[in-house]
């Protein structure tokens, strides 16, 4: 029975990835739920009812901005697969988590929690749970909710800032704009290529001389993980480059590490990992 449940979760995780890539849901929107255990607008669609063969209930929940469930518990626990948007998840007595598409959230059995969208962004998720009891408690107060907005907006702004900066960096590298790159690269920055690793000055010399011309980077996916004043960006790209006079195209996973100093983000490390397939 457990294997069947795990298989169902895995299957829907794969589907969720496809939904994310398409940026639209392949499931029906469902019906707008009555405001009994939540505030704001929420649409629910039950995709699978638990039965004797597979004890898993799977539902699609679509939250408009500024919608939230009441505090509640699940006797059997629940897994949330975030497919779109930005939302909140919080357990009683703990700091709120900001969740977005691609995240997997485990709601442990009998742990009091709530989840919903942010004030300016909707959120969509698949909820997977065994047949169990949900106990609904008191609503999240407006005061509790409004206190969450500043950190959420701050987090989203940082992510956008870093993604824009990384994208601009590729343009500067294509244009061999060493003036802007010199400001971006940290003095102790490290660059790891297939042919070796070196520091800032050599990287600048390589770009300026055309030893490696980063002619065009097609960016497919970008993820950002901010840890205090450090941020790690993963870029899946297809890079058209001119190396030693020869034009080559390769798929890479590029790891960029940024450090914030004097209120500015600087690139501290950049590593290229060649992918087997694009």
PDB file of N, CA, C and O in Angstrom, residues 117-164:
ATOM      1  N   UNK A 117      -1.876  32.249  -0.533  1.00  0.00           N
ATOM      2  CA  UNK A 117      -1.146  33.076  -1.494  1.00  0.00           C
ATOM      3  C   UNK A 117      -0.622  34.341  -0.814  1.00  0.00           C
ATOM      4  O   UNK A 117      -0.954  34.631   0.339  1.00  0.00           O
ATOM      5  N   UNK A 118       0.189  35.105  -1.529  1.00  0.00           N
ATOM      6  CA  UNK A 118       0.629  36.400  -1.036  1.00  0.00           C
ATOM      7  C   UNK A 118      -0.386  37.451  -1.475  1.00  0.00           C
ATOM      8  O   UNK A 118      -1.300  37.169  -2.245  1.00  0.00           O
ATOM      9  N   UNK A 119      -0.208  38.679  -1.017  1.00  0.00           N
ATOM     10  CA  UNK A 119      -1.172  39.737  -1.331  1.00  0.00           C
ATOM     11  C   UNK A 119      -1.191  40.071  -2.821  1.00  0.00           C
ATOM     12  O   UNK A 119      -2.228  40.448  -3.365  1.00  0.00           O
ATOM     13  N   UNK A 120      -0.050  39.919  -3.502  1.00  0.00           N
ATOM     14  CA  UNK A 120       0.039  40.329  -4.906  1.00  0.00           C
ATOM     15  C   UNK A 120       0.229  39.176  -5.883  1.00  0.00           C
ATOM     16  O   UNK A 120       0.303  39.405  -7.093  1.00  0.00           O
ATOM     17  N   UNK A 121       0.305  37.955  -5.377  1.00  0.00           N
ATOM     18  CA  UNK A 121       0.541  36.800  -6.242  1.00  0.00           C
ATOM     19  C   UNK A 121      -0.373  35.646  -5.843  1.00  0.00           C
ATOM     20  O   UNK A 121      -0.507  35.333  -4.661  1.00  0.00           O
ATOM     21  N   UNK A 122      -0.975  35.006  -6.841  1.00  0.00           N
ATOM     22  CA  UNK A 122      -1.726  33.796  -6.576  1.00  0.00           C
ATOM     23  C   UNK A 122      -0.780  32.624  -6.428  1.00  0.00           C
ATOM     24  O   UNK A 122       0.425  32.734  -6.696  1.00  0.00           O
ATOM     25  N   UNK A 123      -1.307  31.489  -5.998  1.00  0.00           N
ATOM     26  CA  UNK A 123      -0.493  30.281  -5.891  1.00  0.00           C
ATOM     27  C   UNK A 123      -1.362  29.073  -6.235  1.00  0.00           C
ATOM     28  O   UNK A 123      -2.570  29.060  -5.957  1.00  0.00           O
ATOM     29  N   UNK A 124      -0.763  28.091  -6.885  1.00  0.00           N
ATOM     30  CA  UNK A 124      -1.464  26.864  -7.266  1.00  0.00           C
ATOM     31  C   UNK A 124      -0.648  25.673  -6.791  1.00  0.00           C
ATOM     32  O   UNK A 124       0.581  25.666  -6.911  1.00  0.00           O
ATOM     33  N   UNK A 125      -1.334  24.659  -6.240  1.00  0.00           N
ATOM     34  CA  UNK A 125      -0.610  23.474  -5.811  1.00  0.00           C
ATOM     35  C   UNK A 125      -1.486  22.226  -5.941  1.00  0.00           C
ATOM     36  O   UNK A 125      -2.709  22.297  -6.002  1.00  0.00           O
ATOM     37  N   UNK A 126      -0.793  21.088  -5.990  1.00  0.00           N
ATOM     38  CA  UNK A 126      -1.445  19.788  -5.886  1.00  0.00           C
ATOM     39  C   UNK A 126      -1.267  19.313  -4.449  1.00  0.00           C
ATOM     40  O   UNK A 126      -0.157  19.316  -3.928  1.00  0.00           O
ATOM     41  N   UNK A 127      -2.360  18.933  -3.815  1.00  0.00           N
ATOM     42  CA  UNK A 127      -2.323  18.426  -2.446  1.00  0.00           C
ATOM     43  C   UNK A 127      -2.515  16.917  -2.478  1.00  0.00           C
ATOM     44  O   UNK A 127      -3.506  16.418  -3.019  1.00  0.00           O
ATOM     45  N   UNK A 128      -1.550  16.185  -1.926  1.00  0.00           N
ATOM     46  CA  UNK A 128      -1.599  14.717  -1.910  1.00  0.00           C
ATOM     47  C   UNK A 128      -1.646  14.255  -0.454  1.00  0.00           C
ATOM     48  O   UNK A 128      -0.778  14.616   0.344  1.00  0.00           O
ATOM     49  N   UNK A 129      -2.636  13.464  -0.113  1.00  0.00           N
ATOM     50  CA  UNK A 129      -2.763  13.012   1.277  1.00  0.00           C
ATOM     51  C   UNK A 129      -3.506  11.690   1.341  1.00  0.00           C
ATOM     52  O   UNK A 129      -4.333  11.385   0.471  1.00  0.00           O
ATOM     53  N   UNK A 130      -3.219  10.870   2.355  1.00  0.00           N
ATOM     54  CA  UNK A 130      -3.988   9.640   2.568  1.00  0.00           C
ATOM     55  C   UNK A 130      -5.370  10.007   3.095  1.00  0.00           C
ATOM     56  O   UNK A 130      -5.596  11.132   3.561  1.00  0.00           O
ATOM     57  N   UNK A 131      -6.291   9.064   3.028  1.00  0.00           N
ATOM     58  CA  UNK A 131      -7.616   9.298   3.581  1.00  0.00           C
ATOM     59  C   UNK A 131      -7.466   9.513   5.083  1.00  0.00           C
ATOM     60  O   UNK A 131      -7.005   8.649   5.815  1.00  0.00           O
ATOM     61  N   UNK A 132      -7.806  10.709   5.532  1.00  0.00           N
ATOM     62  CA  UNK A 132      -7.589  11.061   6.937  1.00  0.00           C
ATOM     63  C   UNK A 132      -8.499  12.223   7.302  1.00  0.00           C
ATOM     64  O   UNK A 132      -9.282  12.706   6.486  1.00  0.00           O
ATOM     65  N   UNK A 133      -8.368  12.703   8.536  1.00  0.00           N
ATOM     66  CA  UNK A 133      -9.226  13.764   9.031  1.00  0.00           C
ATOM     67  C   UNK A 133      -8.493  15.099   9.024  1.00  0.00           C
ATOM     68  O   UNK A 133      -7.357  15.202   9.459  1.00  0.00           O
ATOM     69  N   UNK A 134      -9.179  16.133   8.510  1.00  0.00           N
ATOM     70  CA  UNK A 134      -8.672  17.493   8.588  1.00  0.00           C
ATOM     71  C   UNK A 134      -9.457  18.228   9.669  1.00  0.00           C
ATOM     72  O   UNK A 134     -10.685  18.261   9.637  1.00  0.00           O
ATOM     73  N   UNK A 135      -8.745  18.806  10.628  1.00  0.00           N
ATOM     74  CA  UNK A 135      -9.387  19.561  11.704  1.00  0.00           C
ATOM     75  C   UNK A 135      -9.157  21.042  11.469  1.00  0.00           C
ATOM     76  O   UNK A 135      -8.012  21.522  11.503  1.00  0.00           O
ATOM     77  N   UNK A 136     -10.245  21.765  11.212  1.00  0.00           N
ATOM     78  CA  UNK A 136     -10.139  23.197  10.930  1.00  0.00           C
ATOM     79  C   UNK A 136     -10.193  23.994  12.229  1.00  0.00           C
ATOM     80  O   UNK A 136     -11.018  23.724  13.100  1.00  0.00           O
ATOM     81  N   UNK A 137      -9.301  24.993  12.323  1.00  0.00           N
ATOM     82  CA  UNK A 137      -9.191  25.808  13.530  1.00  0.00           C
ATOM     83  C   UNK A 137      -9.531  27.264  13.214  1.00  0.00           C
ATOM     84  O   UNK A 137     -10.311  27.523  12.294  1.00  0.00           O
ATOM     85  N   UNK A 138      -8.939  28.204  13.907  1.00  0.00           N
ATOM     86  CA  UNK A 138      -9.283  29.617  13.749  1.00  0.00           C
ATOM     87  C   UNK A 138      -8.635  30.214  12.499  1.00  0.00           C
ATOM     88  O   UNK A 138      -7.607  29.717  12.012  1.00  0.00           O
ATOM     89  N   UNK A 139      -9.198  31.291  11.975  1.00  0.00           N
ATOM     90  CA  UNK A 139      -8.614  31.952  10.795  1.00  0.00           C
ATOM     91  C   UNK A 139      -7.276  32.617  11.109  1.00  0.00           C
ATOM     92  O   UNK A 139      -6.978  32.929  12.263  1.00  0.00           O
ATOM     93  N   UNK A 140      -6.488  32.829  10.075  1.00  0.00           N
ATOM     94  CA  UNK A 140      -5.285  33.654  10.189  1.00  0.00           C
ATOM     95  C   UNK A 140      -5.759  35.102  10.243  1.00  0.00           C
ATOM     96  O   UNK A 140      -6.492  35.558   9.365  1.00  0.00           O
ATOM     97  N   UNK A 141      -5.371  35.833  11.259  1.00  0.00           N
ATOM     98  CA  UNK A 141      -5.848  37.204  11.407  1.00  0.00           C
ATOM     99  C   UNK A 141      -5.207  38.128  10.374  1.00  0.00           C
ATOM    100  O   UNK A 141      -4.118  37.834   9.836  1.00  0.00           O
ATOM    101  N   UNK A 142      -5.887  39.240  10.093  1.00  0.00           N
ATOM    102  CA  UNK A 142      -5.343  40.221   9.152  1.00  0.00           C
ATOM    103  C   UNK A 142      -4.009  40.763   9.647  1.00  0.00           C
ATOM    104  O   UNK A 142      -3.095  41.020   8.867  1.00  0.00           O
ATOM    105  N   UNK A 143      -3.883  40.923  10.962  1.00  0.00           N
ATOM    106  CA  UNK A 143      -2.634  41.428  11.537  1.00  0.00           C
ATOM    107  C   UNK A 143      -1.486  40.450  11.291  1.00  0.00           C
ATOM    108  O   UNK A 143      -0.383  40.847  10.906  1.00  0.00           O
ATOM    109  N   UNK A 144      -1.751  39.143  11.501  1.00  0.00           N
ATOM    110  CA  UNK A 144      -0.729  38.121  11.240  1.00  0.00           C
ATOM    111  C   UNK A 144      -0.317  38.139   9.777  1.00  0.00           C
ATOM    112  O   UNK A 144       0.874  38.074   9.442  1.00  0.00           O
ATOM    113  N   UNK A 145      -1.299  38.221   8.907  1.00  0.00           N
ATOM    114  CA  UNK A 145      -1.058  38.137   7.466  1.00  0.00           C
ATOM    115  C   UNK A 145      -0.300  39.354   6.950  1.00  0.00           C
ATOM    116  O   UNK A 145       0.646  39.222   6.174  1.00  0.00           O
ATOM    117  N   UNK A 146      -0.691  40.538   7.383  1.00  0.00           N
ATOM    118  CA  UNK A 146      -0.060  41.756   6.893  1.00  0.00           C
ATOM    119  C   UNK A 146       1.401  41.861   7.305  1.00  0.00           C
ATOM    120  O   UNK A 146       2.212  42.455   6.589  1.00  0.00           O
ATOM    121  N   UNK A 147       1.751  41.271   8.432  1.00  0.00           N
ATOM    122  CA  UNK A 147       3.148  41.286   8.864  1.00  0.00           C
ATOM    123  C   UNK A 147       4.043  40.464   7.947  1.00  0.00           C
ATOM    124  O   UNK A 147       5.256  40.606   7.964  1.00  0.00           O
ATOM    125  N   UNK A 148       3.428  39.571   7.147  1.00  0.00           N
ATOM    126  CA  UNK A 148       4.208  38.690   6.281  1.00  0.00           C
ATOM    127  C   UNK A 148       4.592  39.345   4.965  1.00  0.00           C
ATOM    128  O   UNK A 148       5.468  38.862   4.270  1.00  0.00           O
ATOM    129  N   UNK A 149       3.934  40.445   4.611  1.00  0.00           N
ATOM    130  CA  UNK A 149       4.124  41.006   3.281  1.00  0.00           C
ATOM    131  C   UNK A 149       5.526  41.550   3.032  1.00  0.00           C
ATOM    132  O   UNK A 149       6.092  41.350   1.982  1.00  0.00           O
ATOM    133  N   UNK A 150       6.102  42.235   4.027  1.00  0.00           N
ATOM    134  CA  UNK A 150       7.413  42.831   3.802  1.00  0.00           C
ATOM    135  C   UNK A 150       8.487  41.800   3.488  1.00  0.00           C
ATOM    136  O   UNK A 150       9.221  41.949   2.516  1.00  0.00           O
ATOM    137  N   UNK A 151       8.618  40.717   4.293  1.00  0.00           N
ATOM    138  CA  UNK A 151       9.649  39.738   3.940  1.00  0.00           C
ATOM    139  C   UNK A 151       9.391  39.057   2.607  1.00  0.00           C
ATOM    140  O   UNK A 151      10.312  38.707   1.889  1.00  0.00           O
ATOM    141  N   UNK A 152       8.124  38.869   2.242  1.00  0.00           N
ATOM    142  CA  UNK A 152       7.802  38.211   0.972  1.00  0.00           C
ATOM    143  C   UNK A 152       8.219  39.081  -0.203  1.00  0.00           C
ATOM    144  O   UNK A 152       8.861  38.622  -1.149  1.00  0.00           O
ATOM    145  N   UNK A 153       7.843  40.356  -0.134  1.00  0.00           N
ATOM    146  CA  UNK A 153       8.204  41.280  -1.210  1.00  0.00           C
ATOM    147  C   UNK A 153       9.711  41.410  -1.300  1.00  0.00           C
ATOM    148  O   UNK A 153      10.298  41.429  -2.382  1.00  0.00           O
ATOM    149  N   UNK A 154      10.375  41.477  -0.144  1.00  0.00           N
ATOM    150  CA  UNK A 154      11.837  41.596  -0.109  1.00  0.00           C
ATOM    151  C   UNK A 154      12.487  40.403  -0.793  1.00  0.00           C
ATOM    152  O   UNK A 154      13.397  40.547  -1.607  1.00  0.00           O
ATOM    153  N   UNK A 155      11.997  39.218  -0.478  1.00  0.00           N
ATOM    154  CA  UNK A 155      12.564  38.005  -1.061  1.00  0.00           C
ATOM    155  C   UNK A 155      12.373  37.968  -2.571  1.00  0.00           C
ATOM    156  O   UNK A 155      13.290  37.631  -3.320  1.00  0.00           O
ATOM    157  N   UNK A 156      11.169  38.314  -3.027  1.00  0.00           N
ATOM    158  CA  UNK A 156      10.901  38.298  -4.461  1.00  0.00           C
ATOM    159  C   UNK A 156      11.742  39.327  -5.203  1.00  0.00           C
ATOM    160  O   UNK A 156      12.231  39.078  -6.305  1.00  0.00           O
ATOM    161  N   UNK A 157      11.923  40.514  -4.576  1.00  0.00           N
ATOM    162  CA  UNK A 157      12.723  41.556  -5.210  1.00  0.00           C
ATOM    163  C   UNK A 157      14.186  41.148  -5.335  1.00  0.00           C
ATOM    164  O   UNK A 157      14.838  41.436  -6.342  1.00  0.00           O
ATOM    165  N   UNK A 158      14.718  40.472  -4.305  1.00  0.00           N
ATOM    166  CA  UNK A 158      16.102  40.004  -4.358  1.00  0.00           C
ATOM    167  C   UNK A 158      16.274  38.989  -5.489  1.00  0.00           C
ATOM    168  O   UNK A 158      17.235  39.052  -6.260  1.00  0.00           O
ATOM    169  N   UNK A 159      15.338  38.056  -5.584  1.00  0.00           N
ATOM    170  CA  UNK A 159      15.428  37.037  -6.625  1.00  0.00           C
ATOM    171  C   UNK A 159      15.412  37.671  -8.011  1.00  0.00           C
ATOM    172  O   UNK A 159      16.209  37.315  -8.881  1.00  0.00           O
ATOM    173  N   UNK A 160      14.506  38.613  -8.220  1.00  0.00           N
ATOM    174  CA  UNK A 160      14.421  39.283  -9.520  1.00  0.00           C
ATOM    175  C   UNK A 160      15.694  40.076  -9.801  1.00  0.00           C
ATOM    176  O   UNK A 160      16.224  40.072 -10.926  1.00  0.00           O
ATOM    177  N   UNK A 161      16.197  40.773  -8.775  1.00  0.00           N
ATOM    178  CA  UNK A 161      17.416  41.563  -8.927  1.00  0.00           C
ATOM    179  C   UNK A 161      18.587  40.687  -9.370  1.00  0.00           C
ATOM    180  O   UNK A 161      19.351  41.049 -10.284  1.00  0.00           O
ATOM    181  N   UNK A 162      18.717  39.525  -8.749  1.00  0.00           N
ATOM    182  CA  UNK A 162      19.835  38.638  -9.078  1.00  0.00           C
ATOM    183  C   UNK A 162      19.674  38.012 -10.463  1.00  0.00           C
ATOM    184  O   UNK A 162      20.654  37.877 -11.206  1.00  0.00           O
ATOM    185  N   UNK A 163      18.465  37.632 -10.804  1.00  0.00           N
ATOM    186  CA  UNK A 163      18.229  37.073 -12.143  1.00  0.00           C
ATOM    187  C   UNK A 163      18.535  38.106 -13.226  1.00  0.00           C
ATOM    188  O   UNK A 163      19.149  37.791 -14.251  1.00  0.00           O
ATOM    189  N   UNK A 164      18.109  39.351 -12.990  1.00  0.00           N
ATOM    190  CA  UNK A 164      18.379  40.413 -13.963  1.00  0.00           C
ATOM    191  C   UNK A 164      19.875  40.688 -14.065  1.00  0.00           C
ATOM    192  O   UNK A 164      20.403  40.901 -15.166  1.00  0.00           O
TER     193      UNK A 164
END
